[in-house]
């Protein structure tokens, strides 16, 4: 399968712990996006990379959140000192030449 | 602020009947508009997009959407609904990143 993959698919953690999610985009895509989706809402933009450069960060992305794409391929999203309000589905998408974004299945985070 | 709005949280339609999922936009300039569908436990899937050109856009799975500049709308339509069309549908405005509407849950009943 050559689509966007995300790991893990599910993560349960205790408040205050750190978590890291990984996204592997479609190999030839140079743009990578992270979104967050809470129950009953549409996804909200978090951050965006073009190759290894992080070009934009949402105000939703507090100092506890950091994202990297070190070699312009896979990306990681880390949340430090998790809070219950961080519980959500974290979606990754990639795009190439066109405007269409290809989404992964998401990582569902539950903070207890 | 530039945005898209989906006024209906849920749409119910009988199988075989036409369906419409509504979307209105509030953007300046030329809007780049998309429809995506989200099935449970699966990633968001592209249905169709409007960039420029014909106001009637045809997409995947028999869906189409009509761009109406005077009404600032981009409604999603299908002539004959299938039970398998039941899912969550998002209208999206693209400006460097996706701005999602709140989503409309489509229920197609046999």
XYZ file of C-alpha atoms in Angstrom:
222
model
C 0.000 0.000 0.000
C 1.507 3.337 -1.021
C -0.870 5.585 0.883
C -0.217 7.729 3.949
C 0.421 5.674 7.070
C 0.274 6.719 10.705
C 1.506 4.987 13.810
C 0.295 4.144 16.292
C -3.389 3.968 15.385
C -4.418 4.287 19.002
C -2.620 5.672 22.043
C -3.857 5.759 25.605
C -1.748 7.705 28.039
C -1.948 9.268 31.459
C -2.081 12.990 31.945
C 1.380 14.473 32.131
C 3.073 11.869 29.958
C 4.737 12.617 26.624
C 3.566 10.982 23.411
C 4.969 10.867 19.889
C 3.154 10.043 16.680
C 4.654 9.191 13.335
C 3.408 9.895 9.818
C 4.823 8.389 6.630
C 3.566 10.328 3.606
C 3.294 9.172 0.033
C 6.915 8.965 -1.040
C 7.005 11.576 -3.795
C 4.951 14.156 -1.884
C 6.860 17.196 -0.656
C 4.119 18.711 1.485
C 2.962 17.233 4.776
C 0.191 18.461 7.052
C -1.003 17.699 10.567
C -4.618 18.246 11.633
C -6.529 17.549 14.827
C -10.126 16.357 14.911
C -12.230 16.288 18.048
C -15.527 14.463 18.313
C -18.266 16.060 16.254
C -15.992 18.636 14.692
C -14.193 19.069 11.426
C -10.409 18.698 11.425
C -8.387 21.782 12.366
C -5.014 22.648 10.916
C -2.002 22.293 13.206
C 1.131 22.608 11.085
C 2.536 22.198 7.587
C 5.901 21.201 6.092
C 7.317 21.670 2.658
C 10.134 19.150 2.466
C 11.935 19.513 5.816
C 10.919 23.138 6.412
C 8.059 23.829 8.798
C 6.300 26.687 7.043
C 3.328 27.363 9.259
C 2.073 26.588 12.748
C -1.419 27.158 14.031
C -2.053 29.053 17.232
C -3.671 25.793 18.350
C -0.175 24.350 18.555
C 0.908 25.301 22.062
C 4.477 25.130 23.321
C 3.813 21.558 24.423
C 3.469 20.500 20.787
C 6.392 20.055 18.421
C 6.587 18.606 14.958
C 9.560 17.627 12.870
C 10.270 16.330 9.412
C 14.033 15.926 9.566
C 14.798 14.480 6.148
C 11.768 15.677 4.296
C 10.209 12.230 4.427
C 8.396 11.001 7.561
C 7.217 13.385 10.252
C 6.731 13.138 13.996
C 4.349 15.041 16.225
C 5.222 15.128 19.909
C 2.987 16.286 22.716
C 4.672 16.932 26.039
C 2.902 16.886 29.410
C -0.357 15.706 27.874
C -3.650 17.116 29.124
C -7.135 15.661 28.871
C -7.992 18.352 26.344
C -5.405 16.850 23.994
C -7.618 13.805 23.483
C -8.479 13.800 19.791
C -7.786 12.165 16.460
C -4.542 13.403 14.950
C -4.563 13.297 11.166
C -1.664 13.496 8.774
C -1.957 14.317 5.080
C 0.451 14.751 2.223
C 0.261 16.374 -1.168
C 2.389 16.680 -4.229
C 1.951 18.756 -7.335
C -1.805 19.194 -7.098
C -4.007 20.658 -4.377
C -5.516 17.363 -3.325
C -4.396 16.126 0.064
C -4.156 12.424 0.837
C -5.001 11.547 4.417
C -3.787 8.791 6.665
C -6.127 6.829 8.942
C -5.225 8.949 11.964
C -3.922 8.340 15.461
C -6.568 8.418 18.180
C -5.163 9.794 21.430
C -6.927 9.283 24.744
C -5.516 11.071 27.762
C -6.743 9.682 31.082
C -12.622 35.398 8.266
C -12.589 33.119 5.288
C -14.532 29.941 5.893
C -16.990 27.346 4.739
C -20.227 26.476 6.511
C -22.288 23.311 6.458
C -25.694 24.274 7.834
C -26.958 20.718 8.358
C -25.453 18.411 10.965
C -27.328 15.468 9.484
C -29.148 14.619 6.269
C -31.481 11.642 5.979
C -32.483 10.253 2.602
C -34.008 7.031 1.327
C -31.983 4.793 -0.940
C -32.602 5.611 -4.572
C -33.628 9.199 -3.880
C -31.472 12.184 -4.840
C -29.327 13.682 -2.119
C -27.952 17.145 -1.471
C -25.413 18.120 1.169
C -25.166 21.882 1.526
C -22.111 24.094 1.780
C -21.731 27.852 1.663
C -18.466 29.730 1.554
C -17.224 33.092 2.665
C -13.908 33.777 0.982
C -12.325 36.566 -0.959
C -10.874 36.020 -4.375
C -11.244 32.752 -6.216
C -12.285 29.972 -3.878
C -10.619 26.595 -4.087
C -13.296 24.259 -2.775
C -13.255 20.543 -2.089
C -15.530 17.793 -0.830
C -14.111 14.889 1.151
C -15.856 11.903 2.736
C -14.930 10.193 5.997
C -15.959 6.621 6.683
C -15.558 5.142 10.182
C -12.030 3.883 10.832
C -10.847 5.057 7.435
C -8.988 8.124 6.270
C -10.626 11.094 4.644
C -11.147 10.482 0.949
C -11.221 13.014 -1.850
C -14.493 13.295 -3.784
C -14.133 16.347 -6.004
C -12.791 19.869 -6.246
C -13.564 23.207 -7.862
C -10.709 25.426 -8.926
C -11.913 27.254 -12.027
C -13.910 26.383 -15.094
C -17.236 24.622 -15.295
C -19.538 25.296 -12.394
C -20.698 21.672 -12.354
C -17.915 19.438 -11.089
C -18.118 15.663 -11.346
C -16.293 13.484 -8.868
C -15.900 10.016 -7.464
C -18.677 7.496 -6.761
C -21.245 9.373 -8.861
C -21.100 12.572 -6.800
C -21.158 16.031 -8.295
C -21.157 19.566 -6.957
C -22.377 22.840 -8.314
C -20.397 26.019 -7.717
C -22.753 28.992 -7.490
C -20.972 32.306 -7.197
C -24.093 34.425 -6.722
C -25.280 32.272 -3.826
C -21.732 31.531 -2.582
C -22.615 27.861 -2.424
C -20.967 24.584 -3.351
C -23.601 21.924 -2.686
C -22.761 18.242 -3.072
C -25.288 16.164 -4.989
C -25.970 12.655 -6.175
C -28.942 11.613 -8.341
C -29.562 8.300 -6.584
C -28.314 7.601 -3.050
C -26.899 4.264 -1.947
C -26.850 2.874 1.587
C -23.069 2.693 1.220
C -22.970 6.497 0.818
C -23.739 6.818 4.532
C -20.754 8.664 5.977
C -19.509 12.045 7.190
C -19.002 14.643 4.475
C -16.782 17.694 4.704
C -16.769 20.822 2.592
C -13.301 22.351 2.517
C -11.748 25.620 1.488
C -8.113 25.429 0.441
C -5.709 28.322 0.930
C -2.253 26.795 1.520
C -3.974 24.463 3.974
C -7.439 23.001 4.368
C -10.171 24.838 6.252
C -12.869 22.297 7.056
C -16.567 22.808 7.508
C -18.147 21.210 10.543
C -19.258 18.160 8.590
C -22.614 16.680 7.642
C -23.564 13.146 8.531
C -25.414 11.506 5.670
C -27.757 8.645 6.542
C -29.128 6.667 3.624
C -31.869 4.265 4.673
C -32.859 1.163 2.705
